[in-house]
C-alpha cells in the first residue's frame, strides 16, 4: 500500500479542479476514474446534450420563422450534428486529460473501492491518504419494466452513439433529460412519444411552467402520454411498449430517462466507515464531511442539487473549509434551467417553497405577451415570476419560462446574491426592447 497526500475518486466537475489545485500546491495526488475523464457533464451530460440542442433548436427556431413571414424548408443532417457533438466532447475531454497530466496527477483508470479506513484500491493498486474526496456522481436509473432488460434501449450514456435518426422514438421520463433530448429529436425530424407517470411534464416545477412547456412540446408534434406507466417492453427489430391503459406504442428506438442512482454500490464505503443516506447517497454534513474523518464528498453523489455548477462550486467551498474558512454547502443562491424551448429557468425558492418557511410571501407574474420583445419576436409562450419576502422586501426567487431565460435568470440571481430588495430591481432602468426590460415591469407589479 502506498501513502499519498490526497486521493480523489471520480473525475467529475468538482473532483478534477480539486485534484489539480492540490497537485499545484505540491501534494501527491492520485485520481481514480472507472470511465472517461471529465465525468458525466463532459462525456454524457451537459456538453453533448447542449451541443446537440444547438442544432435542434436552431432548426426549431428557423421553422418558427414562418410566423414572422420567413419561408424555407428546414432539415437537420443528424449524422453531421452527432459528428459535431463528438468533436466538441472530444475537445473538452482532451482538455481535462491535459490539465490533469500537466498538474502531475497520477491517474488510475479503474473502479475504486474502499478496503479499510481511508484505504482505496483499484486496478491492482492500493493507496491511503489523510484527505480523500469522493466525487463519483450518478448513473441512469433503469426501471423494472417486464421485457425492458436485454433490449437495446438507450440512456444518456449511449444516446450519442447513434448516428442515424430513428423515424420514431419512445422516451420514458418527462423530466429534464427526457424532455431536452426528446424535443431535440423531434426538431431533428423524428416522431417522438414521451411517457411519464406524472400528470404533467417537469412535475417538480410549478404547474404553469409545465403548461407553457407542454404547449411548446405539442407545437413540435410530440405526443405526450402522461399519468401512464409502461407495463411491458418488447423488441423484435423495433420496440413495442404496452402502457397501463392497454394501449401500445411502436418505435425504432427507446430512450430511458427515468431518474438517477448514486454511484456508491462499487465504492464499499462502509469499509471506511462512511455512512450512506436512505437513498444510497453519501451522507455529508454542511461542510461536506462524511462520517469518516478526512473523507469528504461533493457533487451529485453527495445528494447535492445535481448540476455541474453545484459540483464545481462544492470544490471551492471545500477548499475554503479545509483552509479554515466558514463557507458551507448551503450559503449560496442556486439557479438552474431546463434547456427546452421554452426554457424553464429557476432561481431560489418558488412561492410555495417560500410559504413553507413561514414567511409572509408575495409573488407577481408577468406574461411574455406583455413584453415588447416577446411580441416583436413572437416569443410569447411563457412568463416571469418574482417571489419576495413581504416583510424585508428581499427577493427570494424567480421562475422564468420563455426564450433563453437561462441567461436572463442571472439578473435575479445577482440581485439575490447582493441581498437586494425588489425595489432596487423596480427602479433599475433596463434597455428597450429586451426581455430583461420585463424585470423592472415585473417588480412594478408589487407597488
Ligand atoms: C443528459 C444530461 C444533461 C445534463 N445537463 C446539465 C446541464 O445542462 N447543466 C448542469 O448543470 N448539469 C447538467 N447535467 C448534470 C451534470 O452532468 C451533473 O450534475 C454533473 O456532471 C455532476 O458532476 P459530479 O462531479 O457530481 O460527477 P460526474 O460528472 O457524474 O462524475 C463522476 C465520475 O466518477 C466516476 N466514478 C463513479 N464511480 C466510480 C468508482 N467507484 N471508481 C472510480 N470512478 C468512479 C465516473 O466514471 C465519473 O467519471 C446533465 C446530466 C445529464 C445526464
Short mmCIF file of C-alpha atoms in Angstrom, two decimals, residues 97-440:
data_model
loop_
_atom_site.label_atom_id
_atom_site.label_comp_id
_atom_site.label_asym_id
_atom_site.label_seq_id
_atom_site.Cartn_x
_atom_site.Cartn_y
_atom_site.Cartn_z
CA UNK A 97 -6.69 14.98 -19.79
CA UNK A 98 -4.10 17.70 -20.46
CA UNK A 99 -4.94 19.64 -17.30
CA UNK A 100 -4.61 16.51 -15.16
CA UNK A 101 -1.34 15.48 -16.82
CA UNK A 102 0.13 18.98 -16.57
CA UNK A 103 -0.60 19.07 -12.83
CA UNK A 104 1.33 15.80 -12.35
CA UNK A 105 -1.68 13.89 -11.01
CA UNK A 106 -1.37 10.10 -11.01
CA UNK A 107 -4.44 8.65 -12.71
CA UNK A 108 -5.73 5.16 -12.01
CA UNK A 109 -8.26 4.25 -14.72
CA UNK A 110 -10.24 1.64 -12.83
CA UNK A 111 -13.20 1.29 -10.47
CA UNK A 112 -12.20 2.27 -6.97
CA UNK A 113 -13.42 0.76 -3.73
CA UNK A 114 -12.52 1.10 -0.06
CA UNK A 115 -10.86 -1.86 1.61
CA UNK A 116 -10.35 -0.25 5.01
CA UNK A 117 -10.32 3.11 6.77
CA UNK A 118 -9.11 5.64 4.14
CA UNK A 119 -7.67 2.81 2.05
CA UNK A 120 -8.66 2.80 -1.60
CA UNK A 121 -7.91 0.12 -4.16
CA UNK A 122 -8.39 -0.22 -7.92
CA UNK A 123 -6.61 -1.82 -10.83
CA UNK A 124 -4.37 -3.83 -8.50
CA UNK A 125 -3.08 -0.69 -6.74
CA UNK A 126 -3.79 0.31 -3.14
CA UNK A 127 -3.38 3.78 -1.66
CA UNK A 128 -4.10 5.54 1.59
CA UNK A 129 -4.26 9.29 2.24
CA UNK A 130 -5.22 11.60 5.11
CA UNK A 131 -7.51 13.52 2.70
CA UNK A 132 -9.93 11.72 0.38
CA UNK A 133 -12.56 13.28 -1.87
CA UNK A 134 -15.45 11.25 -3.28
CA UNK A 135 -16.98 12.74 -6.43
CA UNK A 136 -18.42 9.69 -8.17
CA UNK A 137 -21.69 11.20 -9.47
CA UNK A 138 -24.75 9.26 -10.56
CA UNK A 139 -25.82 6.84 -13.30
CA UNK A 140 -29.11 6.43 -15.16
CA UNK A 141 -31.83 4.63 -13.22
CA UNK A 142 -33.41 1.91 -15.35
CA UNK A 143 -36.85 0.92 -14.02
CA UNK A 144 -38.02 -2.66 -13.69
CA UNK A 145 -40.39 -2.98 -16.63
CA UNK A 146 -41.02 -6.53 -17.86
CA UNK A 147 -39.09 -7.14 -21.07
CA UNK A 148 -37.01 -3.94 -20.90
CA UNK A 149 -33.75 -5.52 -19.73
CA UNK A 150 -31.94 -7.08 -22.64
CA UNK A 151 -33.44 -4.73 -25.26
CA UNK A 152 -31.16 -2.23 -26.98
CA UNK A 153 -32.67 0.77 -25.18
CA UNK A 154 -30.58 3.94 -24.86
CA UNK A 155 -29.77 6.04 -21.81
CA UNK A 156 -27.99 9.40 -21.80
CA UNK A 157 -24.74 7.40 -21.81
CA UNK A 158 -25.45 5.68 -25.16
CA UNK A 159 -27.73 8.28 -26.75
CA UNK A 160 -24.88 9.97 -28.62
CA UNK A 161 -23.65 6.64 -30.02
CA UNK A 162 -26.47 6.78 -32.59
CA UNK A 163 -25.68 8.46 -35.90
CA UNK A 164 -28.82 7.66 -37.90
CA UNK A 165 -32.01 9.46 -36.92
CA UNK A 166 -34.68 6.92 -35.91
CA UNK A 167 -38.06 7.57 -37.53
CA UNK A 168 -39.91 7.06 -34.25
CA UNK A 169 -38.59 7.40 -30.68
CA UNK A 170 -40.13 6.47 -27.34
CA UNK A 171 -38.88 8.44 -24.36
CA UNK A 172 -39.56 7.05 -20.89
CA UNK A 173 -39.44 10.00 -18.50
CA UNK A 174 -40.76 13.55 -18.68
CA UNK A 175 -38.02 15.10 -16.54
CA UNK A 176 -35.45 17.49 -17.95
CA UNK A 177 -33.25 14.86 -19.64
CA UNK A 178 -36.15 13.15 -21.44
CA UNK A 179 -37.69 16.46 -22.44
CA UNK A 180 -34.49 18.09 -23.73
CA UNK A 181 -33.42 15.06 -25.75
CA UNK A 182 -36.99 14.23 -26.81
CA UNK A 183 -37.69 17.75 -28.07
CA UNK A 184 -34.27 17.82 -29.73
CA UNK A 185 -35.06 14.61 -31.62
CA UNK A 186 -38.49 15.92 -32.66
CA UNK A 187 -36.84 19.06 -34.02
CA UNK A 188 -34.41 16.85 -35.97
CA UNK A 189 -37.42 15.24 -37.68
CA UNK A 190 -38.17 12.21 -35.52
CA UNK A 191 -41.68 11.30 -34.36
CA UNK A 192 -41.42 11.37 -30.55
CA UNK A 193 -43.62 9.92 -27.81
CA UNK A 194 -42.87 10.89 -24.21
CA UNK A 195 -44.30 8.68 -21.47
CA UNK A 196 -44.43 9.78 -17.82
CA UNK A 197 -46.32 8.53 -14.77
CA UNK A 198 -46.84 12.10 -13.53
CA UNK A 199 -49.84 14.11 -14.65
CA UNK A 200 -47.58 16.79 -16.16
CA UNK A 201 -44.10 17.19 -17.60
CA UNK A 202 -41.40 18.65 -15.33
CA UNK A 203 -43.63 17.62 -12.44
CA UNK A 204 -41.33 19.22 -9.84
CA UNK A 205 -41.79 22.69 -11.31
CA UNK A 206 -44.80 24.98 -10.96
CA UNK A 207 -47.92 23.88 -12.84
CA UNK A 208 -47.98 26.89 -15.20
CA UNK A 209 -44.34 26.27 -16.14
CA UNK A 210 -45.28 22.71 -17.13
CA UNK A 211 -48.26 24.09 -19.04
CA UNK A 212 -46.19 26.52 -21.12
CA UNK A 213 -43.62 23.81 -21.83
CA UNK A 214 -46.37 21.36 -22.83
CA UNK A 215 -47.59 23.91 -25.36
CA UNK A 216 -44.08 24.11 -26.83
CA UNK A 217 -43.70 20.31 -26.98
CA UNK A 218 -47.07 19.84 -28.66
CA UNK A 219 -46.17 22.53 -31.22
CA UNK A 220 -43.17 20.35 -32.14
CA UNK A 221 -45.52 17.44 -32.83
CA UNK A 222 -44.52 15.45 -29.73
CA UNK A 223 -47.12 13.01 -28.33
CA UNK A 224 -47.35 13.12 -24.55
CA UNK A 225 -48.60 10.09 -22.61
CA UNK A 226 -49.00 11.46 -19.09
CA UNK A 227 -50.23 9.64 -15.97
CA UNK A 228 -49.14 6.50 -17.84
CA UNK A 229 -46.69 3.75 -16.99
CA UNK A 230 -45.03 1.25 -19.28
CA UNK A 231 -46.09 -2.28 -18.27
CA UNK A 232 -44.15 -4.21 -20.91
CA UNK A 233 -41.46 -3.62 -23.50
CA UNK A 234 -40.72 -5.95 -26.42
CA UNK A 235 -38.02 -5.68 -29.04
CA UNK A 236 -38.13 -7.58 -32.28
CA UNK A 237 -36.43 -5.39 -34.86
CA UNK A 238 -38.39 -2.44 -33.42
CA UNK A 239 -39.72 -1.59 -29.97
CA UNK A 240 -43.26 -2.18 -28.80
CA UNK A 241 -44.31 -0.69 -25.48
CA UNK A 242 -47.55 -1.51 -23.66
CA UNK A 243 -48.91 1.16 -21.34
CA UNK A 244 -51.03 0.65 -18.23
CA UNK A 245 -54.22 1.60 -20.10
CA UNK A 246 -53.59 -1.27 -22.52
CA UNK A 247 -52.52 0.97 -25.41
CA UNK A 248 -49.44 0.06 -27.42
CA UNK A 249 -46.73 2.28 -28.90
CA UNK A 250 -44.25 1.21 -31.57
CA UNK A 251 -40.92 2.83 -32.38
CA UNK A 252 -37.46 2.25 -33.78
CA UNK A 253 -35.64 3.45 -30.66
CA UNK A 254 -36.24 3.85 -26.94
CA UNK A 255 -34.60 6.31 -24.55
CA UNK A 256 -34.84 5.61 -20.83
CA UNK A 257 -34.61 8.83 -18.78
CA UNK A 258 -36.46 7.96 -15.60
CA UNK A 259 -34.07 9.24 -12.94
CA UNK A 260 -30.60 8.77 -11.49
CA UNK A 261 -28.93 6.46 -8.97
CA UNK A 262 -25.84 7.39 -6.95
CA UNK A 263 -22.56 5.71 -7.89
CA UNK A 264 -21.94 4.24 -4.45
CA UNK A 265 -22.54 0.50 -4.92
CA UNK A 266 -18.99 -0.28 -6.07
CA UNK A 267 -17.34 2.01 -3.51
CA UNK A 268 -17.92 -0.23 -0.48
CA UNK A 269 -17.88 2.97 1.54
CA UNK A 270 -18.86 1.12 4.71
CA UNK A 271 -15.38 -0.44 4.84
CA UNK A 272 -14.06 3.04 5.58
CA UNK A 273 -16.88 3.82 8.00
CA UNK A 274 -18.62 6.15 5.50
CA UNK A 275 -22.39 6.20 6.02
CA UNK A 276 -24.86 6.41 3.14
CA UNK A 277 -28.29 8.02 3.42
CA UNK A 278 -31.56 6.10 2.89
CA UNK A 279 -31.38 6.57 -0.88
CA UNK A 280 -27.80 5.33 -1.10
CA UNK A 281 -26.14 8.76 -1.47
CA UNK A 282 -23.04 9.58 0.61
CA UNK A 283 -24.13 11.28 3.83
CA UNK A 284 -22.38 14.64 4.39
CA UNK A 285 -22.71 17.46 6.88
CA UNK A 286 -22.92 21.14 5.93
CA UNK A 287 -19.14 21.14 5.43
CA UNK A 288 -19.04 18.14 3.04
CA UNK A 289 -17.60 15.84 5.74
CA UNK A 290 -18.63 12.19 5.69
CA UNK A 291 -18.81 10.03 8.80
CA UNK A 292 -15.15 9.03 8.28
CA UNK A 293 -12.60 11.63 9.36
CA UNK A 294 -10.64 13.04 6.42
CA UNK A 295 -13.11 11.78 3.82
CA UNK A 296 -15.30 14.37 2.05
CA UNK A 297 -17.93 14.04 -0.68
CA UNK A 298 -19.21 16.61 -3.18
CA UNK A 299 -21.47 16.83 -6.22
CA UNK A 300 -24.29 14.52 -7.24
CA UNK A 301 -23.15 11.53 -5.19
CA UNK A 302 -23.46 13.56 -2.01
CA UNK A 303 -27.13 14.27 -2.77
CA UNK A 304 -26.33 17.85 -3.72
CA UNK A 305 -28.58 19.53 -6.34
CA UNK A 306 -27.45 17.59 -9.41
CA UNK A 307 -25.85 20.28 -11.54
CA UNK A 308 -22.38 20.87 -12.87
CA UNK A 309 -22.14 24.34 -11.37
CA UNK A 310 -23.01 22.89 -7.94
CA UNK A 311 -20.33 20.20 -8.06
CA UNK A 312 -17.77 22.72 -9.31
CA UNK A 313 -18.70 25.26 -6.64
CA UNK A 314 -18.64 22.49 -3.99
CA UNK A 315 -14.92 22.02 -4.58
CA UNK A 316 -14.28 25.74 -3.99
CA UNK A 317 -16.25 25.68 -0.77
CA UNK A 318 -14.45 22.56 0.39
CA UNK A 319 -11.10 24.25 -0.29
CA UNK A 320 -12.24 27.19 1.83
CA UNK A 321 -13.40 24.87 4.63
CA UNK A 322 -10.12 22.93 4.61
CA UNK A 323 -8.26 26.23 4.86
CA UNK A 324 -10.26 27.08 8.00
CA UNK A 325 -12.94 29.19 6.27
CA UNK A 326 -16.59 29.48 7.17
CA UNK A 327 -18.39 28.66 3.93
CA UNK A 328 -20.92 25.83 3.97
CA UNK A 329 -22.66 23.89 1.27
CA UNK A 330 -25.86 25.90 1.77
CA UNK A 331 -24.77 29.56 1.72
CA UNK A 332 -25.35 30.14 -1.97
CA UNK A 333 -28.10 31.24 -4.31
CA UNK A 334 -28.89 28.33 -6.59
CA UNK A 335 -30.25 28.56 -10.11
CA UNK A 336 -30.80 26.01 -12.87
CA UNK A 337 -32.55 25.62 -16.17
CA UNK A 338 -34.20 23.10 -18.45
CA UNK A 339 -32.95 23.77 -21.99
CA UNK A 340 -36.17 23.02 -23.81
CA UNK A 341 -37.99 25.68 -25.81
CA UNK A 342 -39.44 27.45 -23.98
CA UNK A 343 -36.65 27.24 -21.40
CA UNK A 344 -37.70 26.83 -17.78
CA UNK A 345 -35.20 28.68 -15.59
CA UNK A 346 -35.39 28.89 -11.83
CA UNK A 347 -33.52 30.57 -9.02
CA UNK A 348 -34.09 30.45 -5.27
CA UNK A 349 -37.49 29.46 -3.90
CA UNK A 350 -40.88 29.14 -5.56
CA UNK A 351 -43.77 30.93 -3.82
CA UNK A 352 -44.93 27.58 -2.43
CA UNK A 353 -41.48 26.72 -1.05
CA UNK A 354 -41.15 30.19 0.47
CA UNK A 355 -44.56 29.90 2.18
CA UNK A 356 -43.47 26.62 3.75
CA UNK A 357 -40.69 28.51 5.55
CA UNK A 358 -43.38 30.51 7.36
CA UNK A 359 -42.55 33.78 5.60
CA UNK A 360 -45.00 36.44 4.53
CA UNK A 361 -44.66 35.83 0.79
CA UNK A 362 -45.63 38.00 -2.17
CA UNK A 363 -45.44 36.75 -5.76
CA UNK A 364 -46.14 38.50 -9.05
CA UNK A 365 -46.26 37.16 -12.61
CA UNK A 366 -45.85 38.89 -15.96
CA UNK A 367 -46.70 37.03 -19.19
CA UNK A 368 -44.23 37.39 -22.08
CA UNK A 369 -47.16 38.58 -24.18
CA UNK A 370 -46.92 41.87 -22.24
CA UNK A 371 -43.23 42.41 -23.01
CA UNK A 372 -42.38 44.33 -26.21
CA UNK A 373 -39.57 41.99 -27.25
CA UNK A 374 -41.84 38.97 -26.77
CA UNK A 375 -44.46 40.49 -29.06
CA UNK A 376 -41.99 41.72 -31.69
CA UNK A 377 -40.16 38.39 -31.94
CA UNK A 378 -43.33 36.34 -31.45
CA UNK A 379 -41.92 34.66 -28.36
CA UNK A 380 -44.98 34.94 -26.19
CA UNK A 381 -45.20 31.46 -24.68
CA UNK A 382 -44.01 31.92 -21.12
CA UNK A 383 -43.88 34.22 -18.13
CA UNK A 384 -41.64 35.78 -15.50
CA UNK A 385 -42.48 35.31 -11.81
CA UNK A 386 -40.85 37.04 -8.87
CA UNK A 387 -41.16 35.83 -5.28
CA UNK A 388 -40.35 38.28 -2.48
CA UNK A 389 -40.46 38.47 1.29
CA UNK A 390 -43.35 40.74 2.27
CA UNK A 391 -41.51 41.99 5.38
CA UNK A 392 -37.90 42.51 4.31
CA UNK A 393 -38.85 43.08 0.62
CA UNK A 394 -35.87 40.89 -0.34
CA UNK A 395 -36.08 38.79 -3.47
CA UNK A 396 -36.49 35.10 -2.61
CA UNK A 397 -36.72 33.52 -6.03
CA UNK A 398 -37.91 33.62 -9.61
CA UNK A 399 -39.29 31.36 -12.31
CA UNK A 400 -38.69 32.41 -15.89
CA UNK A 401 -40.23 30.46 -18.73
CA UNK A 402 -39.51 31.56 -22.29
CA UNK A 403 -36.83 32.33 -24.83
CA UNK A 404 -33.27 31.88 -23.45
CA UNK A 405 -34.46 32.54 -19.90
CA UNK A 406 -31.46 30.61 -18.51
CA UNK A 407 -29.41 33.71 -19.39
CA UNK A 408 -31.89 36.20 -18.03
CA UNK A 409 -32.45 34.50 -14.68
CA UNK A 410 -28.91 35.57 -13.72
CA UNK A 411 -30.18 39.12 -13.30
CA UNK A 412 -32.31 37.88 -10.42
CA UNK A 413 -29.55 35.60 -9.16
CA UNK A 414 -27.19 38.59 -8.95
CA UNK A 415 -29.79 40.67 -7.09
CA UNK A 416 -30.32 37.82 -4.64
CA UNK A 417 -26.59 37.31 -4.09
CA UNK A 418 -26.31 41.05 -3.43
CA UNK A 419 -29.24 40.90 -1.00
CA UNK A 420 -31.30 43.43 -2.99
CA UNK A 421 -34.91 44.22 -2.34
CA UNK A 422 -37.42 44.18 -5.18
CA UNK A 423 -37.37 48.00 -5.05
CA UNK A 424 -33.81 48.03 -6.41
CA UNK A 425 -34.98 45.97 -9.38
CA UNK A 426 -38.06 48.15 -9.79
CA UNK A 427 -36.09 51.38 -10.08
CA UNK A 428 -33.47 49.90 -12.48
CA UNK A 429 -33.72 51.27 -16.00
CA UNK A 430 -33.39 48.32 -18.39
CA UNK A 431 -32.78 48.60 -22.12
CA UNK A 432 -35.71 48.73 -24.54
CA UNK A 433 -36.76 46.43 -26.20
CA UNK A 434 -35.28 43.46 -24.36
CA UNK A 435 -36.77 40.57 -22.43
CA UNK A 436 -34.76 41.93 -19.48
CA UNK A 437 -36.87 45.07 -19.67
CA UNK A 438 -39.72 42.89 -18.35
CA UNK A 439 -37.96 42.51 -14.99
CA UNK A 440 -38.46 46.03 -13.59
#
